[in-house]
Amino acid sequence: MHNTSKTTAATAARRGLALAALAVFAWLATPAHAQFSMVPAPQCTQPKESATQGEREYRVDAARHIYACYPMRVYRGKLPPLLYGVMMVETEIGAAGEVVNVSVVRKPAADEVAPWVIAMIKRAAPFPAPAKHPGGTVKFTETYFVDKSGLFQAFSVTEGQR
């Protein structure tokens, strides 16, 4: 009798683990979540030094750099009226174009978008070196508009919304 209860408990534990694994795979298999499970390798080359002097101008350089790094993830044309995630981040770029810090200013409604955008920014380094900025560093805020397909636009260079 003692052996039967151990067998029943072990079977129940295995079933529980199997159900948990299926739930995780089902969650990742949904189109919205699967698109944000990994950031592709950036396709950009070493950027040139930025000729900009202001934060606004540098923000455009940075957005263009991210577009060059992830051309397969840029939403072409006007964005749809309803977006999956809108996220605002503050990014600090160091003298050599390295990402010093990325912090969330406005969290997106879809939780999986924030780590994906942050990872995308960090993997796109080095950015154009902000040599003409005081101290050789720059801090700027950018808003990312993300579609459920995993495509995005940056506010600085957006094509607008339908």
XYZ file of C-alpha atoms in Angstrom:
162
model
C 0.000 0.000 0.000
C 2.880 2.324 0.793
C 4.399 1.641 -2.638
C 1.104 2.494 -4.414
C 0.898 5.965 -2.860
C 4.488 6.720 -3.950
C 3.677 5.595 -7.492
C 0.511 7.714 -7.552
C 2.399 10.758 -6.243
C 5.198 10.281 -8.793
C 2.694 9.937 -11.633
C 0.874 13.086 -10.517
C 4.169 14.995 -10.312
C 5.156 13.890 -13.831
C 1.760 14.926 -15.186
C 2.070 18.292 -13.464
C 5.510 18.895 -14.980
C 4.281 17.839 -18.416
C 1.326 20.237 -18.190
C 3.586 23.077 -17.052
C 5.961 22.424 -19.966
C 3.044 22.385 -22.414
C 1.764 25.675 -21.009
C 5.175 27.317 -21.496
C 5.472 26.008 -25.061
C 1.931 27.140 -25.861
C 2.706 30.605 -24.491
C 5.873 30.865 -26.612
C 4.090 29.501 -29.670
C 1.531 32.299 -29.742
C 2.515 34.762 -32.460
C 2.767 37.772 -30.165
C 5.072 36.096 -27.645
C 7.221 34.146 -30.102
C 8.206 37.349 -31.924
C 9.776 38.720 -28.769
C 11.551 35.602 -27.496
C 14.898 36.615 -29.032
C 16.623 39.565 -30.651
C 18.240 38.766 -33.997
C 21.924 39.449 -34.546
C 22.425 43.050 -35.698
C 23.347 43.467 -39.368
C 24.963 46.897 -39.115
C 28.579 47.855 -39.623
C 30.796 50.032 -37.433
C 29.110 53.461 -37.438
C 30.889 56.719 -38.134
C 31.235 59.426 -35.535
C 28.069 61.484 -35.105
C 28.295 65.068 -36.332
C 25.331 66.114 -34.193
C 25.601 68.498 -31.262
C 22.156 68.244 -29.687
C 20.217 65.452 -28.037
C 17.371 65.647 -30.575
C 19.706 65.368 -33.545
C 21.622 62.500 -31.982
C 18.350 60.683 -31.280
C 17.708 60.596 -35.056
C 21.251 59.237 -35.659
C 20.637 56.533 -33.048
C 17.255 55.586 -34.554
C 18.792 55.327 -38.023
C 21.563 53.161 -36.581
C 19.015 50.786 -35.009
C 17.120 50.650 -38.324
C 20.400 49.751 -40.082
C 21.077 47.023 -37.508
C 17.621 45.443 -37.711
C 16.220 46.118 -41.209
C 14.194 42.898 -41.020
C 12.372 44.186 -37.917
C 11.483 47.706 -39.130
C 7.793 48.253 -39.889
C 7.637 49.816 -43.370
C 4.879 52.328 -44.067
C 2.289 53.750 -41.701
C 1.711 51.847 -38.490
C -1.708 50.291 -37.817
C -4.137 52.188 -35.564
C -3.739 49.732 -32.675
C -0.224 48.879 -31.554
C 0.878 45.919 -29.471
C 3.294 47.985 -27.402
C 4.419 51.586 -27.009
C 7.558 51.967 -24.954
C 9.646 54.973 -24.005
C 13.267 54.440 -23.003
C 16.110 56.674 -21.937
C 19.435 55.584 -23.401
C 22.890 56.827 -22.483
C 25.664 56.402 -25.044
C 29.322 56.703 -24.034
C 32.222 58.341 -25.852
C 33.061 55.223 -27.898
C 29.419 54.581 -28.860
C 28.895 51.980 -26.139
C 25.542 51.687 -24.393
C 26.128 52.947 -20.850
C 22.534 52.564 -19.665
C 19.018 51.872 -20.925
C 16.124 52.571 -18.582
C 12.382 52.310 -19.096
C 10.570 55.648 -18.893
C 7.169 54.306 -19.998
C 6.483 50.591 -19.739
C 4.574 48.937 -22.619
C 1.250 47.208 -21.948
C 2.683 43.920 -23.259
C 5.326 42.810 -20.745
C 7.402 40.858 -23.284
C 8.099 43.992 -25.356
C 10.281 45.807 -22.770
C 13.096 43.237 -22.453
C 13.049 42.754 -26.232
C 13.483 46.490 -26.977
C 16.190 46.863 -24.309
C 18.100 43.854 -25.677
C 17.762 45.206 -29.215
C 19.275 48.547 -28.175
C 22.156 46.919 -26.287
C 22.974 44.489 -29.125
C 23.067 47.364 -31.647
C 26.173 48.834 -29.965
C 28.403 50.493 -30.836
C 26.312 53.496 -31.806
C 27.727 56.538 -33.619
C 30.226 58.104 -31.194
C 28.791 61.360 -29.780
C 32.136 63.193 -30.015
C 30.683 66.713 -30.309
C 28.559 66.365 -27.178
C 29.788 67.688 -23.816
C 31.942 65.034 -22.185
C 31.646 62.885 -25.301
C 28.462 61.233 -24.025
C 24.776 61.724 -24.754
C 21.540 60.767 -23.028
C 18.288 60.784 -24.991
C 14.721 59.526 -24.797
C 13.136 57.532 -27.627
C 9.693 56.023 -28.054
C 9.334 52.665 -29.793
C 6.086 51.654 -31.487
C 5.845 47.866 -31.695
C 3.416 45.833 -33.777
C 2.324 42.346 -32.655
C 4.277 40.935 -35.623
C 7.513 41.972 -33.909
C 8.143 44.890 -36.275
C 8.796 48.354 -34.864
C 9.340 52.025 -35.614
C 11.151 54.656 -33.578
C 9.345 57.956 -32.976
C 12.297 60.006 -34.278
C 11.983 58.502 -37.757
C 8.426 57.114 -37.768
C 6.342 57.070 -40.931
C 3.209 57.839 -38.916
C 0.113 55.870 -38.092
C -3.038 55.050 -40.093
